[in-house]
Amino acid sequence: MSGLAQLLSSHGISHDFIIKATFYSIAGLTLLFALLVVLSRNIFHVAIYLAMALIGIACVYLYLDTEFLAIVQVLIYVGAIVTLFIFTVMLTADIDTGPMRGMIRRVSVSALVSLAIFFILTNVITMTAWKDVPPAEAPVSLAQLGKSLMTDYALPFEVISLISLAALIGAIVIGKAEKR
Amino acid sequence: MIPQSHFLLLGAALFSIGLFGVFTRRNAIGILMSIELILNAANINLITFSKFSGSTDGSGQIFALFVIAIAAASAVVGLCLVISIYRNSKTILVNKINLMKW
C-alpha cells in the first residue's frame, strides 16, 4: 500500500483525494443502478441491476468501517435474495411489462411525490449541523459485535430466529401445490 | 474523510428512488425489489449514525443485521405469495389482480 501511495503522492495525488474519488464514483454508480432498477422495463434485467446496486451499497459499508456488514450484504442480499428474485422471475410470466393505460399520469405524479420527499430530506440533512469528523475511537470489532449480540441483544436475536422459522414454514405452506 | 451528510444524502436518494419504484411498478416482483432498495437506504442511515455518534457496542450494526434478516424473511414470504398468486390467476401484474376488489 505504501509503495502505491508514494507513487501517487509523487504525482501530486493525495490519499484523501483517492478516498473521495472512489467513494463518489461508487455512490454515483449505486444511484445509477438504483435508477435502472426502477426504470428498466425487462424485469430480469432489473434483478441484475439490483444485484449491482446492492454490491455498490456493500462498498459504501466499507467506507463506514463495517466490513462484517459488507460481507453479510454480499452473502445474503446478492447471494441469496437476488437469486431468489431471479428464480421467481423465471417461474412467472410477464417478463416484459409494457405501459398501461393512464401510466404517464401515474408516473408523473409518482415522480413528483418522490422528488418532493427527496427535496424535503435534502433540506433537512443540509440544514442540520452534523459532526463531519467521526470520533477517533477504533471501529467496532467483530468480537465486540458478537458479544453484544449474545448479551444485550439476546432477546431480539431469538425473536429474529423465530421470525426466520415462521418465514420458512410459511413459505413452504403458501408455496405448496394444492392437491386437486 | 467523507462528511456524514453525504452518506445521509445517499440514503435519502436511494429511499426516494425505491419509493418511486414502489409507486410505478406493475410487476409484483418489481415492487418487492424496490422495497429492498428502501430497506438498504435505512441500513445506510443506521450505520452512518452508529459510526458518527461513536457508539462502542455496535448497536447500529446489530440493528442493520436485524433489518437484513427481516428483509430476507419478507422477500421469501413475498415471493412465495407472488408464485401462489401466479398459480391461481396466471398474472403477477398488480393492476390485473383484483380478486378481492369490489
PDB file of C-alpha atoms in Angstrom:
ATOM      1  CA  MET A   1       0.000   0.000   0.000  1.00  0.00           C
ATOM      2  CA  SER A   2       2.799   2.408   0.911  1.00  0.00           C
ATOM      3  CA  GLY A   3       4.510   1.878  -2.453  1.00  0.00           C
ATOM      4  CA  LEU A   4       1.342   2.752  -4.308  1.00  0.00           C
ATOM      5  CA  ALA A   5       0.684   5.723  -2.015  1.00  0.00           C
ATOM      6  CA  GLN A   6       4.235   7.014  -2.581  1.00  0.00           C
ATOM      7  CA  LEU A   7       3.863   6.597  -6.333  1.00  0.00           C
ATOM      8  CA  LEU A   8       0.575   8.514  -6.334  1.00  0.00           C
ATOM      9  CA  SER A   9       1.789  11.246  -3.995  1.00  0.00           C
ATOM     10  CA  SER A  10       4.818  11.741  -6.223  1.00  0.00           C
ATOM     11  CA  HIS A  11       2.311  12.621  -8.946  1.00  0.00           C
ATOM     12  CA  GLY A  12       0.552  15.075  -6.652  1.00  0.00           C
ATOM     13  CA  ILE A  13      -2.410  12.812  -5.833  1.00  0.00           C
ATOM     14  CA  SER A  14      -3.126  12.687  -2.110  1.00  0.00           C
ATOM     15  CA  HIS A  15      -4.566   9.750  -0.189  1.00  0.00           C
ATOM     16  CA  ASP A  16      -7.606  11.815   0.747  1.00  0.00           C
ATOM     17  CA  PHE A  17      -8.321  12.581  -2.894  1.00  0.00           C
ATOM     18  CA  ILE A  18      -8.298   8.865  -3.781  1.00  0.00           C
ATOM     19  CA  ILE A  19     -10.713   8.082  -0.940  1.00  0.00           C
ATOM     20  CA  LYS A  20     -13.083  10.832  -2.062  1.00  0.00           C
ATOM     21  CA  ALA A  21     -12.861   9.993  -5.763  1.00  0.00           C
ATOM     22  CA  THR A  22     -13.586   6.297  -5.214  1.00  0.00           C
ATOM     23  CA  PHE A  23     -16.426   6.997  -2.763  1.00  0.00           C
ATOM     24  CA  TYR A  24     -18.239   9.440  -5.020  1.00  0.00           C
ATOM     25  CA  SER A  25     -17.851   7.247  -8.106  1.00  0.00           C
ATOM     26  CA  ILE A  26     -19.169   4.233  -6.149  1.00  0.00           C
ATOM     27  CA  ALA A  27     -22.083   6.292  -4.802  1.00  0.00           C
ATOM     28  CA  GLY A  28     -22.863   7.585  -8.301  1.00  0.00           C
ATOM     29  CA  LEU A  29     -22.775   4.092  -9.788  1.00  0.00           C
ATOM     30  CA  THR A  30     -25.033   2.810  -6.988  1.00  0.00           C
ATOM     31  CA  LEU A  31     -27.576   5.558  -7.655  1.00  0.00           C
ATOM     32  CA  LEU A  32     -27.366   4.880 -11.408  1.00  0.00           C
ATOM     33  CA  PHE A  33     -28.089   1.181 -10.913  1.00  0.00           C
ATOM     34  CA  ALA A  34     -30.882   2.014  -8.451  1.00  0.00           C
ATOM     35  CA  LEU A  35     -32.455   4.267 -11.096  1.00  0.00           C
ATOM     36  CA  LEU A  36     -32.133   1.456 -13.638  1.00  0.00           C
ATOM     37  CA  VAL A  37     -33.887  -0.846 -11.124  1.00  0.00           C
ATOM     38  CA  VAL A  38     -36.979   1.352 -11.114  1.00  0.00           C
ATOM     39  CA  LEU A  39     -36.862   2.463 -14.770  1.00  0.00           C
ATOM     40  CA  SER A  40     -35.849  -0.637 -16.722  1.00  0.00           C
ATOM     41  CA  ARG A  41     -38.695  -2.461 -18.399  1.00  0.00           C
ATOM     42  CA  ASN A  42     -37.370  -6.027 -18.516  1.00  0.00           C
ATOM     43  CA  ILE A  43     -37.832  -7.477 -15.022  1.00  0.00           C
ATOM     44  CA  PHE A  44     -34.919  -9.904 -15.460  1.00  0.00           C
ATOM     45  CA  HIS A  45     -32.550  -7.011 -16.185  1.00  0.00           C
ATOM     46  CA  VAL A  46     -33.980  -5.309 -13.099  1.00  0.00           C
ATOM     47  CA  ALA A  47     -32.803  -8.233 -10.942  1.00  0.00           C
ATOM     48  CA  ILE A  48     -29.264  -7.906 -12.352  1.00  0.00           C
ATOM     49  CA  TYR A  49     -29.254  -4.119 -11.777  1.00  0.00           C
ATOM     50  CA  LEU A  50     -30.469  -4.713  -8.228  1.00  0.00           C
ATOM     51  CA  ALA A  51     -27.505  -7.031  -7.628  1.00  0.00           C
ATOM     52  CA  MET A  52     -25.116  -4.342  -8.891  1.00  0.00           C
ATOM     53  CA  ALA A  53     -26.737  -1.658  -6.715  1.00  0.00           C
ATOM     54  CA  LEU A  54     -26.504  -3.924  -3.654  1.00  0.00           C
ATOM     55  CA  ILE A  55     -22.809  -4.569  -4.324  1.00  0.00           C
ATOM     56  CA  GLY A  56     -22.327  -0.786  -4.512  1.00  0.00           C
ATOM     57  CA  ILE A  57     -24.051  -0.399  -1.145  1.00  0.00           C
ATOM     58  CA  ALA A  58     -21.735  -3.073   0.275  1.00  0.00           C
ATOM     59  CA  CYS A  59     -18.798  -0.921  -0.887  1.00  0.00           C
ATOM     60  CA  VAL A  60     -20.372   2.080   0.886  1.00  0.00           C
ATOM     61  CA  TYR A  61     -20.482  -0.034   4.066  1.00  0.00           C
ATOM     62  CA  LEU A  62     -16.707  -0.476   3.739  1.00  0.00           C
ATOM     63  CA  TYR A  63     -16.310   3.300   3.921  1.00  0.00           C
ATOM     64  CA  LEU A  64     -18.191   3.202   7.243  1.00  0.00           C
ATOM     65  CA  ASP A  65     -15.708   0.671   8.724  1.00  0.00           C
ATOM     66  CA  THR A  66     -18.259  -2.147   8.850  1.00  0.00           C
ATOM     67  CA  GLU A  67     -16.511  -4.957   6.994  1.00  0.00           C
ATOM     68  CA  PHE A  68     -18.705  -7.645   8.523  1.00  0.00           C
ATOM     69  CA  LEU A  69     -21.890  -5.976   7.252  1.00  0.00           C
ATOM     70  CA  ALA A  70     -20.392  -5.624   3.784  1.00  0.00           C
ATOM     71  CA  ILE A  71     -19.701  -9.365   3.737  1.00  0.00           C
ATOM     72  CA  VAL A  72     -23.192 -10.117   5.063  1.00  0.00           C
ATOM     73  CA  GLN A  73     -24.680  -7.810   2.438  1.00  0.00           C
ATOM     74  CA  VAL A  74     -22.934  -9.613  -0.403  1.00  0.00           C
ATOM     75  CA  LEU A  75     -23.690 -13.067   1.031  1.00  0.00           C
ATOM     76  CA  ILE A  76     -27.357 -12.601   1.939  1.00  0.00           C
ATOM     77  CA  TYR A  77     -28.561  -9.922  -0.477  1.00  0.00           C
ATOM     78  CA  VAL A  78     -26.580 -10.634  -3.632  1.00  0.00           C
ATOM     79  CA  GLY A  79     -26.097 -14.328  -2.963  1.00  0.00           C
ATOM     80  CA  ALA A  80     -29.496 -15.339  -1.638  1.00  0.00           C
ATOM     81  CA  ILE A  81     -32.200 -12.701  -2.149  1.00  0.00           C
ATOM     82  CA  VAL A  82     -31.322 -11.710  -5.729  1.00  0.00           C
ATOM     83  CA  THR A  83     -31.041 -15.392  -6.663  1.00  0.00           C
ATOM     84  CA  LEU A  84     -34.500 -15.879  -5.167  1.00  0.00           C
ATOM     85  CA  PHE A  85     -35.797 -12.941  -7.227  1.00  0.00           C
ATOM     86  CA  ILE A  86     -34.327 -14.425 -10.405  1.00  0.00           C
ATOM     87  CA  PHE A  87     -35.902 -17.814  -9.627  1.00  0.00           C
ATOM     88  CA  THR A  88     -39.296 -16.156  -9.173  1.00  0.00           C
ATOM     89  CA  VAL A  89     -38.892 -14.192 -12.398  1.00  0.00           C
ATOM     90  CA  MET A  90     -38.162 -17.455 -14.183  1.00  0.00           C
ATOM     91  CA  LEU A  91     -41.192 -19.178 -12.609  1.00  0.00           C
ATOM     92  CA  THR A  92     -43.675 -16.472 -13.588  1.00  0.00           C
ATOM     93  CA  ALA A  93     -44.615 -14.838 -16.890  1.00  0.00           C
ATOM     94  CA  ASP A  94     -44.768 -11.113 -17.773  1.00  0.00           C
ATOM     95  CA  ILE A  95     -41.030 -10.520 -18.033  1.00  0.00           C
ATOM     96  CA  ASP A  96     -41.546  -7.542 -20.328  1.00  0.00           C
ATOM     97  CA  THR A  97     -44.094  -5.255 -18.688  1.00  0.00           C
ATOM     98  CA  GLY A  98     -45.282  -2.643 -21.133  1.00  0.00           C
ATOM     99  CA  PRO A  99     -47.051   0.571 -20.196  1.00  0.00           C
ATOM    100  CA  MET A 100     -50.666   0.524 -19.137  1.00  0.00           C
ATOM    101  CA  ARG A 101     -53.490   2.976 -19.631  1.00  0.00           C
ATOM    102  CA  GLY A 102     -53.106   6.168 -17.629  1.00  0.00           C
ATOM    103  CA  MET A 103     -49.473   5.219 -16.896  1.00  0.00           C
ATOM    104  CA  ILE A 104     -48.000   8.586 -17.880  1.00  0.00           C
ATOM    105  CA  ARG A 105     -50.135  10.435 -15.354  1.00  0.00           C
ATOM    106  CA  ARG A 106     -49.303   7.900 -12.665  1.00  0.00           C
ATOM    107  CA  VAL A 107     -45.567   8.064 -13.395  1.00  0.00           C
ATOM    108  CA  SER A 108     -45.536  11.861 -13.346  1.00  0.00           C
ATOM    109  CA  VAL A 109     -47.463  12.058 -10.071  1.00  0.00           C
ATOM    110  CA  SER A 110     -45.204   9.412  -8.517  1.00  0.00           C
ATOM    111  CA  ALA A 111     -42.090  11.244  -9.702  1.00  0.00           C
ATOM    112  CA  LEU A 112     -43.467  14.465  -8.238  1.00  0.00           C
ATOM    113  CA  VAL A 113     -44.164  12.865  -4.848  1.00  0.00           C
ATOM    114  CA  SER A 114     -40.776  11.096  -4.726  1.00  0.00           C
ATOM    115  CA  LEU A 115     -38.890  14.242  -5.732  1.00  0.00           C
ATOM    116  CA  ALA A 116     -40.794  16.277  -3.144  1.00  0.00           C
ATOM    117  CA  ILE A 117     -39.843  13.796  -0.407  1.00  0.00           C
ATOM    118  CA  PHE A 118     -36.242  13.817  -1.651  1.00  0.00           C
ATOM    119  CA  PHE A 119     -36.080  17.604  -1.530  1.00  0.00           C
ATOM    120  CA  ILE A 120     -37.565  17.707   1.971  1.00  0.00           C
ATOM    121  CA  LEU A 121     -34.999  15.145   3.153  1.00  0.00           C
ATOM    122  CA  THR A 122     -32.184  17.015   1.395  1.00  0.00           C
ATOM    123  CA  ASN A 123     -33.204  20.279   3.031  1.00  0.00           C
ATOM    124  CA  VAL A 124     -33.377  18.693   6.464  1.00  0.00           C
ATOM    125  CA  ILE A 125     -29.983  16.999   6.024  1.00  0.00           C
ATOM    126  CA  THR A 126     -28.199  20.093   4.694  1.00  0.00           C
ATOM    127  CA  MET A 127     -29.704  22.427   7.311  1.00  0.00           C
ATOM    128  CA  THR A 128     -28.699  20.267  10.262  1.00  0.00           C
ATOM    129  CA  ALA A 129     -25.224  20.784  11.685  1.00  0.00           C
ATOM    130  CA  TRP A 130     -23.783  17.269  11.594  1.00  0.00           C
ATOM    131  CA  LYS A 131     -20.493  16.236  13.075  1.00  0.00           C
ATOM    132  CA  ASP A 132     -18.398  15.861   9.948  1.00  0.00           C
ATOM    133  CA  VAL A 133     -15.489  14.062  11.565  1.00  0.00           C
ATOM    134  CA  PRO A 134     -16.202  10.735  13.248  1.00  0.00           C
ATOM    135  CA  PRO A 135     -14.949  10.190  16.812  1.00  0.00           C
ATOM    136  CA  ALA A 136     -11.446   8.804  16.939  1.00  0.00           C
ATOM    137  CA  GLU A 137     -12.478   5.529  18.569  1.00  0.00           C
ATOM    138  CA  ALA A 138     -11.493   2.309  16.894  1.00  0.00           C
ATOM    139  CA  PRO A 139     -14.210   0.711  14.771  1.00  0.00           C
ATOM    140  CA  VAL A 140     -16.350  -1.916  16.473  1.00  0.00           C
ATOM    141  CA  SER A 141     -14.640  -5.274  16.219  1.00  0.00           C
ATOM    142  CA  LEU A 142     -16.377  -8.448  15.184  1.00  0.00           C
ATOM    143  CA  ALA A 143     -15.773  -9.941  18.638  1.00  0.00           C
ATOM    144  CA  GLN A 144     -17.449  -6.930  20.252  1.00  0.00           C
ATOM    145  CA  LEU A 145     -20.364  -7.304  17.821  1.00  0.00           C
ATOM    146  CA  GLY A 146     -20.801 -10.965  18.687  1.00  0.00           C
ATOM    147  CA  LYS A 147     -20.606 -10.211  22.412  1.00  0.00           C
ATOM    148  CA  SER A 148     -23.349  -7.599  22.344  1.00  0.00           C
ATOM    149  CA  LEU A 149     -25.439  -9.855  20.094  1.00  0.00           C
ATOM    150  CA  MET A 150     -25.253 -12.576  22.737  1.00  0.00           C
ATOM    151  CA  THR A 151     -25.701 -10.363  25.824  1.00  0.00           C
ATOM    152  CA  ASP A 152     -27.510  -7.039  25.315  1.00  0.00           C
ATOM    153  CA  TYR A 153     -29.414  -8.062  22.220  1.00  0.00           C
ATOM    154  CA  ALA A 154     -30.058 -11.715  23.053  1.00  0.00           C
ATOM    155  CA  LEU A 155     -33.843 -11.303  23.092  1.00  0.00           C
ATOM    156  CA  PRO A 156     -34.118  -9.582  19.659  1.00  0.00           C
ATOM    157  CA  PHE A 157     -31.718 -12.220  18.335  1.00  0.00           C
ATOM    158  CA  GLU A 158     -34.031 -15.010  19.490  1.00  0.00           C
ATOM    159  CA  VAL A 159     -37.053 -13.166  18.072  1.00  0.00           C
ATOM    160  CA  ILE A 160     -35.263 -12.938  14.711  1.00  0.00           C
ATOM    161  CA  SER A 161     -34.630 -16.676  14.737  1.00  0.00           C
ATOM    162  CA  LEU A 162     -38.314 -17.239  15.483  1.00  0.00           C
ATOM    163  CA  ILE A 163     -39.270 -14.948  12.561  1.00  0.00           C
ATOM    164  CA  SER A 164     -36.915 -16.860  10.262  1.00  0.00           C
ATOM    165  CA  LEU A 165     -38.536 -20.124  11.309  1.00  0.00           C
ATOM    166  CA  ALA A 166     -42.018 -18.665  10.754  1.00  0.00           C
ATOM    167  CA  ALA A 167     -40.983 -17.375   7.296  1.00  0.00           C
ATOM    168  CA  LEU A 168     -39.564 -20.807   6.438  1.00  0.00           C
ATOM    169  CA  ILE A 169     -42.725 -22.652   7.443  1.00  0.00           C
ATOM    170  CA  GLY A 170     -44.977 -20.001   5.893  1.00  0.00           C
ATOM    171  CA  ALA A 171     -43.107 -20.159   2.595  1.00  0.00           C
ATOM    172  CA  ILE A 172     -43.476 -23.939   2.479  1.00  0.00           C
ATOM    173  CA  VAL A 173     -47.192 -23.789   3.316  1.00  0.00           C
ATOM    174  CA  ILE A 174     -48.004 -20.979   0.871  1.00  0.00           C
ATOM    175  CA  GLY A 175     -45.850 -22.316  -1.925  1.00  0.00           C
ATOM    176  CA  LYS A 176     -47.015 -25.912  -1.643  1.00  0.00           C
ATOM    177  CA  ALA A 177     -49.035 -27.073  -4.648  1.00  0.00           C
ATOM    178  CA  GLU A 178     -52.613 -27.837  -3.675  1.00  0.00           C
ATOM    179  CA  LYS A 179     -53.909 -31.338  -4.179  1.00  0.00           C
ATOM    180  CA  ARG A 180     -56.533 -31.498  -6.858  1.00  0.00           C
TER     181      ARG A 180
ATOM    182  CA  MET B   1     -12.850  11.979   5.096  1.00  0.00           C
ATOM    183  CA  ILE B   2     -16.358  11.810   3.677  1.00  0.00           C
ATOM    184  CA  PRO B   3     -18.717  14.036   5.695  1.00  0.00           C
ATOM    185  CA  GLN B   4     -21.673  12.479   7.432  1.00  0.00           C
ATOM    186  CA  SER B   5     -24.247  14.408   5.421  1.00  0.00           C
ATOM    187  CA  HIS B   6     -23.113  12.820   2.157  1.00  0.00           C
ATOM    188  CA  PHE B   7     -23.865   9.322   3.450  1.00  0.00           C
ATOM    189  CA  LEU B   8     -27.279  10.572   4.596  1.00  0.00           C
ATOM    190  CA  LEU B   9     -27.907  12.177   1.200  1.00  0.00           C
ATOM    191  CA  LEU B  10     -27.068   8.872  -0.490  1.00  0.00           C
ATOM    192  CA  GLY B  11     -29.574   7.160   1.794  1.00  0.00           C
ATOM    193  CA  ALA B  12     -32.237   9.777   1.050  1.00  0.00           C
ATOM    194  CA  ALA B  13     -31.698   9.440  -2.709  1.00  0.00           C
ATOM    195  CA  LEU B  14     -31.912   5.633  -2.528  1.00  0.00           C
ATOM    196  CA  PHE B  15     -35.096   5.896  -0.451  1.00  0.00           C
ATOM    197  CA  SER B  16     -36.743   8.244  -2.966  1.00  0.00           C
ATOM    198  CA  ILE B  17     -35.763   6.032  -5.903  1.00  0.00           C
ATOM    199  CA  GLY B  18     -37.184   2.982  -4.139  1.00  0.00           C
ATOM    200  CA  LEU B  19     -40.388   4.878  -3.320  1.00  0.00           C
ATOM    201  CA  PHE B  20     -40.766   5.830  -6.994  1.00  0.00           C
ATOM    202  CA  GLY B  21     -40.337   2.159  -7.929  1.00  0.00           C
ATOM    203  CA  VAL B  22     -42.999   1.053  -5.452  1.00  0.00           C
ATOM    204  CA  PHE B  23     -45.402   3.623  -6.902  1.00  0.00           C
ATOM    205  CA  THR B  24     -44.864   2.874 -10.577  1.00  0.00           C
ATOM    206  CA  ARG B  25     -44.032  -0.827 -10.941  1.00  0.00           C
ATOM    207  CA  ARG B  26     -46.820  -3.026 -12.266  1.00  0.00           C
ATOM    208  CA  ASN B  27     -44.940  -6.246 -11.670  1.00  0.00           C
ATOM    209  CA  ALA B  28     -45.250  -7.530  -8.091  1.00  0.00           C
ATOM    210  CA  ILE B  29     -41.629  -8.752  -8.153  1.00  0.00           C
ATOM    211  CA  GLY B  30     -40.521  -5.248  -9.166  1.00  0.00           C
ATOM    212  CA  ILE B  31     -42.338  -3.789  -6.154  1.00  0.00           C
ATOM    213  CA  LEU B  32     -40.521  -6.218  -3.843  1.00  0.00           C
ATOM    214  CA  MET B  33     -37.171  -5.227  -5.403  1.00  0.00           C
ATOM    215  CA  SER B  34     -37.926  -1.533  -4.799  1.00  0.00           C
ATOM    216  CA  ILE B  35     -38.720  -2.348  -1.167  1.00  0.00           C
ATOM    217  CA  GLU B  36     -35.254  -3.920  -0.880  1.00  0.00           C
ATOM    218  CA  LEU B  37     -33.771  -0.604  -2.081  1.00  0.00           C
ATOM    219  CA  ILE B  38     -35.717   1.278   0.618  1.00  0.00           C
ATOM    220  CA  LEU B  39     -34.505  -1.128   3.325  1.00  0.00           C
ATOM    221  CA  ASN B  40     -30.914  -0.648   2.161  1.00  0.00           C
ATOM    222  CA  ALA B  41     -31.307   3.122   2.394  1.00  0.00           C
ATOM    223  CA  ALA B  42     -32.452   2.673   6.003  1.00  0.00           C
ATOM    224  CA  ASN B  43     -29.410   0.463   6.665  1.00  0.00           C
ATOM    225  CA  ILE B  44     -27.009   3.091   5.323  1.00  0.00           C
ATOM    226  CA  ASN B  45     -28.555   5.641   7.695  1.00  0.00           C
ATOM    227  CA  LEU B  46     -28.341   3.286  10.687  1.00  0.00           C
ATOM    228  CA  ILE B  47     -24.668   2.522  10.115  1.00  0.00           C
ATOM    229  CA  THR B  48     -23.813   6.163   9.419  1.00  0.00           C
ATOM    230  CA  PHE B  49     -25.351   7.330  12.686  1.00  0.00           C
ATOM    231  CA  SER B  50     -23.670   4.452  14.511  1.00  0.00           C
ATOM    232  CA  LYS B  51     -20.239   5.417  13.202  1.00  0.00           C
ATOM    233  CA  PHE B  52     -20.504   9.181  13.594  1.00  0.00           C
ATOM    234  CA  SER B  53     -22.043   9.062  17.076  1.00  0.00           C
ATOM    235  CA  GLY B  54     -19.099   6.982  18.248  1.00  0.00           C
ATOM    236  CA  SER B  55     -21.047   4.110  19.741  1.00  0.00           C
ATOM    237  CA  THR B  56     -18.746   1.398  21.006  1.00  0.00           C
ATOM    238  CA  ASP B  57     -21.157  -1.527  21.365  1.00  0.00           C
ATOM    239  CA  GLY B  58     -22.020  -1.699  17.657  1.00  0.00           C
ATOM    240  CA  SER B  59     -25.747  -1.220  18.189  1.00  0.00           C
ATOM    241  CA  GLY B  60     -26.194   0.380  14.752  1.00  0.00           C
ATOM    242  CA  GLN B  61     -24.559  -2.571  13.040  1.00  0.00           C
ATOM    243  CA  ILE B  62     -26.687  -5.009  15.033  1.00  0.00           C
ATOM    244  CA  PHE B  63     -29.875  -3.215  14.014  1.00  0.00           C
ATOM    245  CA  ALA B  64     -28.697  -3.266  10.391  1.00  0.00           C
ATOM    246  CA  LEU B  65     -28.152  -7.021  10.731  1.00  0.00           C
ATOM    247  CA  PHE B  66     -31.702  -7.390  12.058  1.00  0.00           C
ATOM    248  CA  VAL B  67     -33.021  -5.335   9.141  1.00  0.00           C
ATOM    249  CA  ILE B  68     -31.193  -7.615   6.702  1.00  0.00           C
ATOM    250  CA  ALA B  69     -32.663 -10.702   8.407  1.00  0.00           C
ATOM    251  CA  ILE B  70     -36.195  -9.252   8.306  1.00  0.00           C
ATOM    252  CA  ALA B  71     -35.689  -8.248   4.662  1.00  0.00           C
ATOM    253  CA  ALA B  72     -34.666 -11.803   3.780  1.00  0.00           C
ATOM    254  CA  ALA B  73     -37.719 -13.233   5.568  1.00  0.00           C
ATOM    255  CA  SER B  74     -40.065 -10.740   3.908  1.00  0.00           C
ATOM    256  CA  ALA B  75     -38.568 -11.421   0.473  1.00  0.00           C
ATOM    257  CA  VAL B  76     -39.064 -15.175   0.954  1.00  0.00           C
ATOM    258  CA  VAL B  77     -42.706 -14.855   2.012  1.00  0.00           C
ATOM    259  CA  GLY B  78     -43.459 -12.154  -0.579  1.00  0.00           C
ATOM    260  CA  LEU B  79     -42.030 -14.138  -3.470  1.00  0.00           C
ATOM    261  CA  CYS B  80     -43.907 -17.200  -2.258  1.00  0.00           C
ATOM    262  CA  LEU B  81     -47.132 -15.181  -2.336  1.00  0.00           C
ATOM    263  CA  VAL B  82     -46.259 -13.986  -5.857  1.00  0.00           C
ATOM    264  CA  ILE B  83     -45.832 -17.576  -7.045  1.00  0.00           C
ATOM    265  CA  SER B  84     -49.068 -18.575  -5.335  1.00  0.00           C
ATOM    266  CA  ILE B  85     -50.951 -15.675  -6.963  1.00  0.00           C
ATOM    267  CA  TYR B  86     -49.447 -16.559 -10.326  1.00  0.00           C
ATOM    268  CA  ARG B  87     -50.603 -20.153  -9.926  1.00  0.00           C
ATOM    269  CA  ASN B  88     -54.180 -19.003  -9.272  1.00  0.00           C
ATOM    270  CA  SER B  89     -54.656 -16.085 -11.632  1.00  0.00           C
ATOM    271  CA  LYS B  90     -51.860 -16.540 -14.244  1.00  0.00           C
ATOM    272  CA  THR B  91     -50.607 -12.982 -13.817  1.00  0.00           C
ATOM    273  CA  ILE B  92     -48.449 -11.016 -11.403  1.00  0.00           C
ATOM    274  CA  LEU B  93     -49.304  -7.559 -12.747  1.00  0.00           C
ATOM    275  CA  VAL B  94     -50.779  -5.790  -9.739  1.00  0.00           C
ATOM    276  CA  ASN B  95     -53.352  -3.890 -11.809  1.00  0.00           C
ATOM    277  CA  LYS B  96     -54.793  -7.185 -13.040  1.00  0.00           C
ATOM    278  CA  ILE B  97     -55.016  -8.839  -9.618  1.00  0.00           C
ATOM    279  CA  ASN B  98     -58.391  -7.641  -8.414  1.00  0.00           C
ATOM    280  CA  LEU B  99     -59.901 -10.762  -6.916  1.00  0.00           C
ATOM    281  CA  MET B 100     -60.670  -9.053  -3.571  1.00  0.00           C
ATOM    282  CA  LYS B 101     -61.524  -5.636  -5.020  1.00  0.00           C
ATOM    283  CA  TRP B 102     -65.223  -4.830  -5.310  1.00  0.00           C
TER     284      TRP B 102
END
